[in-house]
Short mmCIF file of C-alpha atoms in Angstrom, two decimals:
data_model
loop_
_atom_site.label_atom_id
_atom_site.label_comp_id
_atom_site.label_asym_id
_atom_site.label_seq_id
_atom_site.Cartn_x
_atom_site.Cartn_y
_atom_site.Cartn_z
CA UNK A 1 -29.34 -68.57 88.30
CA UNK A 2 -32.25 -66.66 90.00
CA UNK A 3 -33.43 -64.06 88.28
CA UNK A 4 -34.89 -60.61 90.23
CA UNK A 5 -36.11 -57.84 88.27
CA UNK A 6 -36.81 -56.15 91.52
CA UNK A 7 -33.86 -53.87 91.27
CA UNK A 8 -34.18 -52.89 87.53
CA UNK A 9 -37.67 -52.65 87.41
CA UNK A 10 -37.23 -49.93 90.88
CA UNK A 11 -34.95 -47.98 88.97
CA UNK A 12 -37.49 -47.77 85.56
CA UNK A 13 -39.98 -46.75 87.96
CA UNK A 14 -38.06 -44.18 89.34
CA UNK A 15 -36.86 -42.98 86.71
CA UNK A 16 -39.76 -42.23 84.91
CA UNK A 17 -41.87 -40.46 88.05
CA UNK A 18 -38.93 -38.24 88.83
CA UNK A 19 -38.35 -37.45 85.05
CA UNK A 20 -42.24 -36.58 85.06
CA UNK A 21 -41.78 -34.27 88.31
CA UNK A 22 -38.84 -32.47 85.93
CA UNK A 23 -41.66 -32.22 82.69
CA UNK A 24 -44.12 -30.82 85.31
CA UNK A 25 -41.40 -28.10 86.43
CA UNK A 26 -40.55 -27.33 82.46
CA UNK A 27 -44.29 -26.51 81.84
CA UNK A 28 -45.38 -25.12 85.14
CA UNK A 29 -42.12 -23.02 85.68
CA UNK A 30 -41.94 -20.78 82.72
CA UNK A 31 -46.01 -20.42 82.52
CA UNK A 32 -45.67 -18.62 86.24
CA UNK A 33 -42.84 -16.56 85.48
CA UNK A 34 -44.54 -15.19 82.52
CA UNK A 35 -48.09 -14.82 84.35
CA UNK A 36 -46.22 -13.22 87.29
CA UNK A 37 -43.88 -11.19 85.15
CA UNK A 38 -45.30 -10.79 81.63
CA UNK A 39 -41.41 -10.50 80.08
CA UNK A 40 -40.34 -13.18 78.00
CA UNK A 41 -36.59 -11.85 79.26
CA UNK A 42 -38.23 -12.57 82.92
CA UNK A 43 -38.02 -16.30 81.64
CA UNK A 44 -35.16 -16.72 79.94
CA UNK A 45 -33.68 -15.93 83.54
CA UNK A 46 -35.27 -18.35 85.21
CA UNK A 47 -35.05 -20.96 82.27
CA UNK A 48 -31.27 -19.82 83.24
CA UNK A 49 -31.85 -20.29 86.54
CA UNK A 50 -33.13 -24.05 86.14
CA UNK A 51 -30.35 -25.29 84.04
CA UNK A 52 -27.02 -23.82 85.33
CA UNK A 53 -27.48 -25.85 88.53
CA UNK A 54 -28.06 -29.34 86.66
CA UNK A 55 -24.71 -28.28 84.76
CA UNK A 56 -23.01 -27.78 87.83
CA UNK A 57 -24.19 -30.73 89.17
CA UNK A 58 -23.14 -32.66 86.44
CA UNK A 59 -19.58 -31.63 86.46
CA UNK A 60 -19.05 -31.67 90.35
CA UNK A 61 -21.23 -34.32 91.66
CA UNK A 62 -20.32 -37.66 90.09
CA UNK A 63 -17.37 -37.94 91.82
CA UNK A 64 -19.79 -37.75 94.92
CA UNK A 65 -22.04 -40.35 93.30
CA UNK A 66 -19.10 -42.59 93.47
CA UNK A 67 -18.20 -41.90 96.53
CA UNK A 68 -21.54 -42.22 98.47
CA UNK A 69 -22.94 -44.91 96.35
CA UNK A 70 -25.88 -45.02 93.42
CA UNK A 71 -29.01 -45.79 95.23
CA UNK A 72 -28.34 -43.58 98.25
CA UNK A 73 -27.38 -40.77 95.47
CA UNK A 74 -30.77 -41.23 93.64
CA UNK A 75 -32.79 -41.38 96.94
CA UNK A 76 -30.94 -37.63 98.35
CA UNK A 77 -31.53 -35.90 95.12
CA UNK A 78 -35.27 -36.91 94.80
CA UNK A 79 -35.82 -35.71 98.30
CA UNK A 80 -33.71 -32.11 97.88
CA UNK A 81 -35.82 -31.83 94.54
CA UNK A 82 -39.32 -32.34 96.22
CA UNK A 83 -38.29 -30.07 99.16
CA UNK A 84 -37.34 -27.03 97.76
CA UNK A 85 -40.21 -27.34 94.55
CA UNK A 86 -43.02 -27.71 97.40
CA UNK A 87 -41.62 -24.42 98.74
CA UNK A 88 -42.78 -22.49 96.01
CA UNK A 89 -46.31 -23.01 96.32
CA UNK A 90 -46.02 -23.03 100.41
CA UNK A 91 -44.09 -19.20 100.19
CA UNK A 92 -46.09 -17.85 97.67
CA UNK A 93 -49.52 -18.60 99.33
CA UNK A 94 -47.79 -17.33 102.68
CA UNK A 95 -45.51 -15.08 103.31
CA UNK A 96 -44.62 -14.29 99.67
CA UNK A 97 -42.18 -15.41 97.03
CA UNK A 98 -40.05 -12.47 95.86
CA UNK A 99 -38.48 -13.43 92.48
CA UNK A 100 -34.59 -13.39 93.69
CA UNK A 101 -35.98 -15.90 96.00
CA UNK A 102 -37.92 -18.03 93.53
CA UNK A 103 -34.65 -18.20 91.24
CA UNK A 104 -32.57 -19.66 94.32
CA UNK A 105 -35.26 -22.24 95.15
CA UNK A 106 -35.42 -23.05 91.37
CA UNK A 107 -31.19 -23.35 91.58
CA UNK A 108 -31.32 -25.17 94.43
CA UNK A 109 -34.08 -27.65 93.39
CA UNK A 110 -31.53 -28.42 90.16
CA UNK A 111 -28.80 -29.21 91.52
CA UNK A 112 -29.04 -32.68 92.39
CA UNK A 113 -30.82 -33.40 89.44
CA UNK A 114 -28.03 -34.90 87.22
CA UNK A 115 -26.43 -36.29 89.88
CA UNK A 116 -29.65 -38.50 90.61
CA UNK A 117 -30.17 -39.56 87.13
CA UNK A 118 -26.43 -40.83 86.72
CA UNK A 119 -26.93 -42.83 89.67
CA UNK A 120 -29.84 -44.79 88.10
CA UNK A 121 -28.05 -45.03 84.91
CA UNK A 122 -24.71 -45.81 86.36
CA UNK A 123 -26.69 -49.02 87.87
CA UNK A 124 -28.45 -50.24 84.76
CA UNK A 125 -26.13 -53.04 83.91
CA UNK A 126 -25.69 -54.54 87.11
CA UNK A 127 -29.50 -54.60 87.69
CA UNK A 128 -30.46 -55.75 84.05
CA UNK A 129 -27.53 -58.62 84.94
CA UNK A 130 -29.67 -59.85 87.79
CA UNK A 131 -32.78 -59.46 85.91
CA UNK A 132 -31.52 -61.29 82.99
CA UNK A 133 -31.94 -58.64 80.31
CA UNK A 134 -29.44 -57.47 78.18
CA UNK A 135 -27.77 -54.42 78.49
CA UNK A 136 -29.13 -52.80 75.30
CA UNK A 137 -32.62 -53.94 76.26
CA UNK A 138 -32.38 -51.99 79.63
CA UNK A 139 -30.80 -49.06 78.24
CA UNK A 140 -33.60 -48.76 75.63
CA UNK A 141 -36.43 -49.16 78.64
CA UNK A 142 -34.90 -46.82 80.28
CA UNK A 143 -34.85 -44.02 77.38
CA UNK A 144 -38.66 -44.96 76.71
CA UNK A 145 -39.57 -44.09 80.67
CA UNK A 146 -37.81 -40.51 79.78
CA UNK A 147 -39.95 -40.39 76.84
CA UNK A 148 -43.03 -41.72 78.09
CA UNK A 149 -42.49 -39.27 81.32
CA UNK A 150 -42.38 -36.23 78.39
CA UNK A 151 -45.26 -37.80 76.56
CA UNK A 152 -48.17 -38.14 79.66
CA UNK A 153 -46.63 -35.47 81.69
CA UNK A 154 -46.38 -32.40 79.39
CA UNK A 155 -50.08 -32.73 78.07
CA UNK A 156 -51.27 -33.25 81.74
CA UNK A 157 -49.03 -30.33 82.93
CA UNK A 158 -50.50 -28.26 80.38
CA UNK A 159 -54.15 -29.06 81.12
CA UNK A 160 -53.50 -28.78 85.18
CA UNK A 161 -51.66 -25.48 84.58
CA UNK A 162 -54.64 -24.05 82.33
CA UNK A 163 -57.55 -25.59 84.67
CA UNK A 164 -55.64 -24.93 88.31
CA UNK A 165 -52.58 -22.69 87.77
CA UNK A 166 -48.93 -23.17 87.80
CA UNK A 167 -48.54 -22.99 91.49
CA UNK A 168 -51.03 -26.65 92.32
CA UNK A 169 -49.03 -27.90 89.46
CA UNK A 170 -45.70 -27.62 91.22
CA UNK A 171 -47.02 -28.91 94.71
CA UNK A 172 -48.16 -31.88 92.52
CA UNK A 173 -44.41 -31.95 91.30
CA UNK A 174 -43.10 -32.07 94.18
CA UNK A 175 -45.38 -35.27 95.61
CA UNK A 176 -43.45 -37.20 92.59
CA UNK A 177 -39.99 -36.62 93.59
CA UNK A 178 -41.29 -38.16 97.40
CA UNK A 179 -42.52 -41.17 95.09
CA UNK A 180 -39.59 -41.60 92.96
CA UNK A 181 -37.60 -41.72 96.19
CA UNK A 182 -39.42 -44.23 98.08
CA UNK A 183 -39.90 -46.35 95.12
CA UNK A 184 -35.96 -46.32 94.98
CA UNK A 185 -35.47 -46.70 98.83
CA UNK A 186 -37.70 -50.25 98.59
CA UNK A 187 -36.81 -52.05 95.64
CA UNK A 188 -33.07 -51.52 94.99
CA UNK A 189 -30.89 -53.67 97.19
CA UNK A 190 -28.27 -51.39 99.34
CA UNK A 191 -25.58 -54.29 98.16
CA UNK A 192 -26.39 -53.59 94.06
CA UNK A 193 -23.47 -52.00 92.72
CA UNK A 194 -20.58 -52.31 89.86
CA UNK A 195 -17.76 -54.62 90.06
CA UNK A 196 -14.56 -52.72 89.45
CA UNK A 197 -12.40 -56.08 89.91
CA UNK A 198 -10.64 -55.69 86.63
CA UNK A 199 -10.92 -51.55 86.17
CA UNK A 200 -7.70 -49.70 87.17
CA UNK A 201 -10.06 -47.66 90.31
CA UNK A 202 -8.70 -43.86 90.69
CA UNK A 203 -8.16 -43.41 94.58
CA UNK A 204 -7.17 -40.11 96.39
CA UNK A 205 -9.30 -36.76 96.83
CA UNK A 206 -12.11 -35.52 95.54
CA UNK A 207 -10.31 -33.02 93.08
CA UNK A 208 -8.25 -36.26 91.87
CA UNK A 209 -10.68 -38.22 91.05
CA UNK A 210 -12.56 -35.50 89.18
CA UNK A 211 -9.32 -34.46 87.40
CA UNK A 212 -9.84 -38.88 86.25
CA UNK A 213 -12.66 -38.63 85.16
CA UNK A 214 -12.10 -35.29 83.29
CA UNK A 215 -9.02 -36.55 81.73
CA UNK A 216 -10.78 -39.44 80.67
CA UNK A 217 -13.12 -37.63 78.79
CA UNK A 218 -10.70 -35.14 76.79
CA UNK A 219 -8.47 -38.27 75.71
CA UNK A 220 -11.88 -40.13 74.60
CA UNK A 221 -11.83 -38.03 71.08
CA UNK A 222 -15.22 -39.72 69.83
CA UNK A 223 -16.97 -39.25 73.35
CA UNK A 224 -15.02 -35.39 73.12
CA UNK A 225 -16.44 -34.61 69.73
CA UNK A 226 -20.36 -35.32 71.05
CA UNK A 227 -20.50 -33.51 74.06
CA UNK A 228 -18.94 -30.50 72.05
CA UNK A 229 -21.41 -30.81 69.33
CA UNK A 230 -24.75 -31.78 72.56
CA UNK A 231 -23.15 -28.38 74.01
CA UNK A 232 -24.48 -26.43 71.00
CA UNK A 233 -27.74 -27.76 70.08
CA UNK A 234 -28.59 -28.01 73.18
CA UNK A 235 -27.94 -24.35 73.41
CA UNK A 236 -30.71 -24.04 70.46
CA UNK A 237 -32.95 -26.94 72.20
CA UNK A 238 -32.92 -25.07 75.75
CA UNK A 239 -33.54 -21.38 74.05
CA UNK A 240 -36.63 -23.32 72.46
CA UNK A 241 -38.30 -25.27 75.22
CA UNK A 242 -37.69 -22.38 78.06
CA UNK A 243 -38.50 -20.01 76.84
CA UNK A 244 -39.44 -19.74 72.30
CA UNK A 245 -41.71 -22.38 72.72
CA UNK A 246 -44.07 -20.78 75.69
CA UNK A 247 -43.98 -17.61 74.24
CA UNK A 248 -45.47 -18.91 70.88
CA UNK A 249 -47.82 -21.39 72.07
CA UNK A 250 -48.87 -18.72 74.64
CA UNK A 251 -49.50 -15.98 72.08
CA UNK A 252 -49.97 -17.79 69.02
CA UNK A 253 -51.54 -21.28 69.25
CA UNK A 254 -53.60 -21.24 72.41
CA UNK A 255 -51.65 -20.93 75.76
CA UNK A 256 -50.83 -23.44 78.23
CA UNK A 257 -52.71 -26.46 76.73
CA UNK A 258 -50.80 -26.01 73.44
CA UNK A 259 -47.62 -25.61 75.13
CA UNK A 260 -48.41 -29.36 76.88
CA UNK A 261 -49.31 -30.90 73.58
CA UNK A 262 -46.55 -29.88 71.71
CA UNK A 263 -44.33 -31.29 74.83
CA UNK A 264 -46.39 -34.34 75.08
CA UNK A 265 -46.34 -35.13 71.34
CA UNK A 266 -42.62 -34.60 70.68
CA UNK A 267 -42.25 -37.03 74.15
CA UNK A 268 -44.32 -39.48 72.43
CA UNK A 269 -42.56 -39.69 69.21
CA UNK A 270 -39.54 -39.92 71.16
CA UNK A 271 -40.82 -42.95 72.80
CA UNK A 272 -41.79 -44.94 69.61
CA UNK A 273 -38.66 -43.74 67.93
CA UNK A 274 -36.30 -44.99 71.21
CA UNK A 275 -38.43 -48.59 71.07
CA UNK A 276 -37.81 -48.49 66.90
CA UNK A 277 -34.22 -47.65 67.44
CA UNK A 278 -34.15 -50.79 70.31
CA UNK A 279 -35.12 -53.14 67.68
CA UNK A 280 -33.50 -52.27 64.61
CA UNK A 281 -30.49 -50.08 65.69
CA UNK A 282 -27.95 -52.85 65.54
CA UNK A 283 -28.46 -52.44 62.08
CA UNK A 284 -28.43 -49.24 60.84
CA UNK A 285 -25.24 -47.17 60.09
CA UNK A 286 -24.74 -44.94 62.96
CA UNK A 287 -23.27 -41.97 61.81
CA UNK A 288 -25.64 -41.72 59.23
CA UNK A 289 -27.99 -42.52 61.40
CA UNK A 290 -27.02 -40.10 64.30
CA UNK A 291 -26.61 -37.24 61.69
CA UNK A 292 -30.56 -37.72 59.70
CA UNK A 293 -31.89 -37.85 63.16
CA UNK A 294 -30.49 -34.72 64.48
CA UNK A 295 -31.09 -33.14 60.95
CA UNK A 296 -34.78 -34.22 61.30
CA UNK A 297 -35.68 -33.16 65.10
CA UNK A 298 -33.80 -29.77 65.46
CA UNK A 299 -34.11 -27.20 62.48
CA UNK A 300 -37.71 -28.02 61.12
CA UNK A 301 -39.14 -27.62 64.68
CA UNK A 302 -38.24 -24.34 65.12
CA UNK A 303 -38.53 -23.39 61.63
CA UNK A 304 -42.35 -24.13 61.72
CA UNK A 305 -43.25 -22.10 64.97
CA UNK A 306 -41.62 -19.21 63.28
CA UNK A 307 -44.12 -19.43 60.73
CA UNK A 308 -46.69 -20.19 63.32
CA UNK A 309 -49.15 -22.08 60.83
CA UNK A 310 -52.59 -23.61 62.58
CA UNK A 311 -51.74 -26.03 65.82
CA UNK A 312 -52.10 -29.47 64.11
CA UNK A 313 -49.85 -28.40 61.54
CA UNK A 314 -47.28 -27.75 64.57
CA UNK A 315 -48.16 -31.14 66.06
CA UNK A 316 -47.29 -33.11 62.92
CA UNK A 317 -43.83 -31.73 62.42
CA UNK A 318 -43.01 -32.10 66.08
CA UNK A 319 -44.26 -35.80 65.89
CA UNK A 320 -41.93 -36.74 62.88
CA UNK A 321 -39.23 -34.98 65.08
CA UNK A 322 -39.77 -36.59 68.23
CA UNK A 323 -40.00 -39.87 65.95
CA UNK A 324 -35.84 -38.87 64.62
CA UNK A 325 -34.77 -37.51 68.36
CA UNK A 326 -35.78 -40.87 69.72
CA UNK A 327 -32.50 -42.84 68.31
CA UNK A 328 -30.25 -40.60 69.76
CA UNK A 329 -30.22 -40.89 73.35
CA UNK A 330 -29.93 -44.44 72.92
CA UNK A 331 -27.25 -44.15 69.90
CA UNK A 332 -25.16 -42.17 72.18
CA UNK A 333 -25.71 -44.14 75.22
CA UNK A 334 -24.42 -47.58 73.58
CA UNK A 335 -21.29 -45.67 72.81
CA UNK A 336 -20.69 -44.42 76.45
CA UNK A 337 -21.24 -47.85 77.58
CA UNK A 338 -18.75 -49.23 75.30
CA UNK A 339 -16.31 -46.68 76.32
CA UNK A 340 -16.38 -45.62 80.20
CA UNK A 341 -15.05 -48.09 83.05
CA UNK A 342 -17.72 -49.79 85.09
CA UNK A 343 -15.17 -48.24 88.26
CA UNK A 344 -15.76 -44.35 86.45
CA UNK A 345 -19.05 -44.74 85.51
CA UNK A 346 -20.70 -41.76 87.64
CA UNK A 347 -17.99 -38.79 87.49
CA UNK A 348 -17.72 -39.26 83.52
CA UNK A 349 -21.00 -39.68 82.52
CA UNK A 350 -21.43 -36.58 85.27
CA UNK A 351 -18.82 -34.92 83.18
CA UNK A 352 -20.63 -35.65 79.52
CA UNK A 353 -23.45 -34.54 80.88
CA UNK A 354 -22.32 -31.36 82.36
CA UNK A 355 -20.63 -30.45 78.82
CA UNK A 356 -23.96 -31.46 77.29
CA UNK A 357 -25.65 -28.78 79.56
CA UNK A 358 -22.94 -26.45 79.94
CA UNK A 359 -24.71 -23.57 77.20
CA UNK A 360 -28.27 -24.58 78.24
CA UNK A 361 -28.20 -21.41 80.65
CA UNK A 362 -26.64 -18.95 78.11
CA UNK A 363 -29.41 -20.64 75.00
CA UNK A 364 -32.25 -19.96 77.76
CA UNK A 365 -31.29 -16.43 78.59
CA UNK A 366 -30.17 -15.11 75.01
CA UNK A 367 -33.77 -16.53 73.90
CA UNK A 368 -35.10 -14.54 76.31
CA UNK A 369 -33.30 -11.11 75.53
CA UNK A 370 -33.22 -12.09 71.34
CA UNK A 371 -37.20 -12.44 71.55
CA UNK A 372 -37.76 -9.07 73.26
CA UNK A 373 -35.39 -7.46 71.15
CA UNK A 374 -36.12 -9.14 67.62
CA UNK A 375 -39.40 -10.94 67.99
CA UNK A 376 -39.40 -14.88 68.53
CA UNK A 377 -40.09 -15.48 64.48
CA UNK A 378 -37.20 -13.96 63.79
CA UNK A 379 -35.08 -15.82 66.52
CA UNK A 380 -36.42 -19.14 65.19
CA UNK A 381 -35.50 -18.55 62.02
CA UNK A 382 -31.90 -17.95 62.62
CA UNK A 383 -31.89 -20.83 65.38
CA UNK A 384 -32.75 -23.39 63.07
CA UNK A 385 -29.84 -22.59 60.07
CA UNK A 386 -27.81 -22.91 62.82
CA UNK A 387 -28.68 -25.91 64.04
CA UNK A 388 -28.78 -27.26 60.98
CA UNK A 389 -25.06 -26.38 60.37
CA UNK A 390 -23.97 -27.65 63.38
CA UNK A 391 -25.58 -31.45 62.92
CA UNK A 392 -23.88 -31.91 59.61
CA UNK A 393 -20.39 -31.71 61.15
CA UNK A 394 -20.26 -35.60 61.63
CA UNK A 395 -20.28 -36.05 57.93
CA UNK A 396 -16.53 -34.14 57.44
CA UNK A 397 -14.98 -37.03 59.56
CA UNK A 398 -12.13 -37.06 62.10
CA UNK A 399 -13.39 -38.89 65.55
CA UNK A 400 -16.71 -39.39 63.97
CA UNK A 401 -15.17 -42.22 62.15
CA UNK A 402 -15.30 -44.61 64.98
CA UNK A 403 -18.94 -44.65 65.58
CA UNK A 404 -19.24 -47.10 63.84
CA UNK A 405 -16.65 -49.58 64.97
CA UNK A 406 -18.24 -51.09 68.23
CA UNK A 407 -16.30 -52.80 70.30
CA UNK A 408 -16.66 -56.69 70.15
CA UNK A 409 -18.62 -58.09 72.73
CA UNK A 410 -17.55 -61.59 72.89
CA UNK A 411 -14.82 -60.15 74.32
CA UNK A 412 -13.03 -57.51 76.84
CA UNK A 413 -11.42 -54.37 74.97
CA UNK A 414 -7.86 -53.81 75.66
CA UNK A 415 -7.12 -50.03 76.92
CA UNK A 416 -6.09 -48.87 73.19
CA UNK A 417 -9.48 -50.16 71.70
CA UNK A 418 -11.40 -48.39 74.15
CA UNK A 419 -10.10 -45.17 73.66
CA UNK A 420 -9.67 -45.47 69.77
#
């Protein structure tokens, strides 16, 4: 059998430039709001603002991901994303960029966000198939080109932000959603997609086959139980990254520079933990695993910039944290796969996704208004018991059980296994 890594190798490389045009928005975005505005609450709205629309997109465009195919899905949103980014910098060095209208642009640019990552993941298996790497292989490459994109593009943002401004920063953003696009466009074959021969394929409407997809999800009571307990830290994750974390590395530990490294570094841990996790996961226990991990990267984190101690000291705890977040994206990713129907692939994961995101808006914005109100020490102090709280849930049992009962793969799983 001939082997081409064309198509697997287009979507890693796609993957990881648009990813870095989204870390070049996360550090560019909230530096110009606060230079323009000065209010941390100023943010939090358009942290808001950036994150609602990748929800929404979540929930309501796999369907259309389906529908319209993977690679075409992946090439639209890059090209919608680089669009309505470049016209930030193009209206405010023109005729002006009131902020109502740079919080629509920013909505806009988000929404196809999700959508275009779930078409590159919904296609992993069928290009690492004709590439002749194993599923788990691809899925870990493909986690370490989101890290890596966190890792070079945060510190670079950071330095480009501090040397040029925000506003070069985002035209620069925009040139690698064009990239991503064409990269796409060229090496993914128009005929790679999933065979649904032996899935049970949903046909009818658009509101039917979301209601599948959906239903799928809320009878799944393992996949239920970690997009309810994503939902919440990624509350505490978006209220740090939006808006905590440029506040206090603006103010406390040397402005945008500092706010790249810490980006960069917690990217970069994330990376060598995903590769560690590739190796030796197959090992490891993984609810212990999942639950030590999240314990390690969420509440020490924010529990250190609340004491705001000297900037390496800051570095070093968000390295060991980056090293612990790096085996969850790929823990939790083995289980969809194990789980979701090649034929379903797009509107569920858009679905878990969605739920992942849903309080990412809500985490930005109460940051914002907790932080003018209270003070961000105070914010991160609270933030981090409650993270901590959440993470240990696992450990009382119920769905959480069957994390660790993957599903054989010398064989196919009949319908009961898969949703056990």
């Amino acid at each position: 059998m001939t082997r081409d890594r064309r198509p697997l190798a287009g979507l890693l490389i796609g993957h990881a430039v648009s990813l870095t045009g989204n870390v070049l928005t996360l550090i560019a975005l909230p530096l110009y709001v606060l230079a323009e505005t000065g209010s941390p609450a100023a943010t939090g709205l358009a942290g808001a603002f950036a994150t609602a629309p990748v929800v929404l997109g979540g929930a309501f465009g796999g369907v259309l991901v389906d529908r319209i195919g993977y690679r075409r899905s992946s090439v639209l949103a890059d090209v919608v994303s680089g669009v309505t980014v470049a016209a930030v910098p193009l209206l405010h060095a023109t005729v002006g960029l009131p902020f109502p209208a740079l919080l629509a642009l920013v909505f806009v640019s988000g929404l196809l966000d999700t959508p275009g990552q779930t078409a590159r993941t919904a296609l992993l298996p069928e290009a690492a198939a004709a590439a002749g790497v194993p599923i788990e292989r691809a899925v870990g490459w493909a986690e370490a080109t989101s890290r890596g994109a966190r890792m070079i593009g945060a510190p670079v943002a950071g330095l480009l932000v501090g040397v040029l401004g925000a506003l070069p920063v985002l035209a620069v953003d925009a040139a690698t959603f064009v990239v991503s696009a064409v990269v796409v466009a060229l090496l993914v074959p128009r005929g790679l997609r999933p065979s649904t021969e032996d899935d049970e394929v949903e046909t009818g409407g658009y509101w039917r086959q979301f209601a599948a997809g959906l239903r799928f999800l809320v009878r799944e009571p393992l996949l239920r139980a970690m997009v309810l307990l994503v939902l919440v830290t990624n509350l505490f994750d978006a209220a740090k990254s939006n808006v905590l974390l440029p506040v206090v590395a603006d103010r406390e530990l040397g402005g945008p520079a500092a706010f790249g490294l810490l980006v960069g570094v917690m990217g970069g841990g994330a990376l060598i933990g995903s590769l560690v996790f590739s190796a030796i996961g197959h090992r490891l226990p993984r609810r212990a695993t999942f639950v030590t991990a999240f314990a390690i990267c969420g509440a020490p984190p924010l529990w250190t910039l609340a004491a705001a101690p000297p900037l390496p000291v800051v570095v070093a705890v968000v390295a060991v944290a980056g090293l612990a977040a790096g085996a969850l994206n790929p823990l939790m990713g083995a289980v969809e796969l194990e789980r979701v129907p090649a034929s379903m692939r797009a509107r569920v994961y858009g679905v878990i996704g969605a739920g992942a995101w849903a309080a990412m808006p809500l985490g930005a914005l109460g940051a914002g208004l907790a932080a003018d109100r209270f003070g961000p020490a105070s914010t991160l102090v609270v933030m981090g018991a409650c993270y901590l709280l959440v993470v240990l849930t696992p450990l009382l049992g119920g769905p959480w059980r069957t994390m660790g009962r993957p599903v054989p793969a010398t064989r196919r799983p009949e319908p009961e296994e898969a949703l056990s």
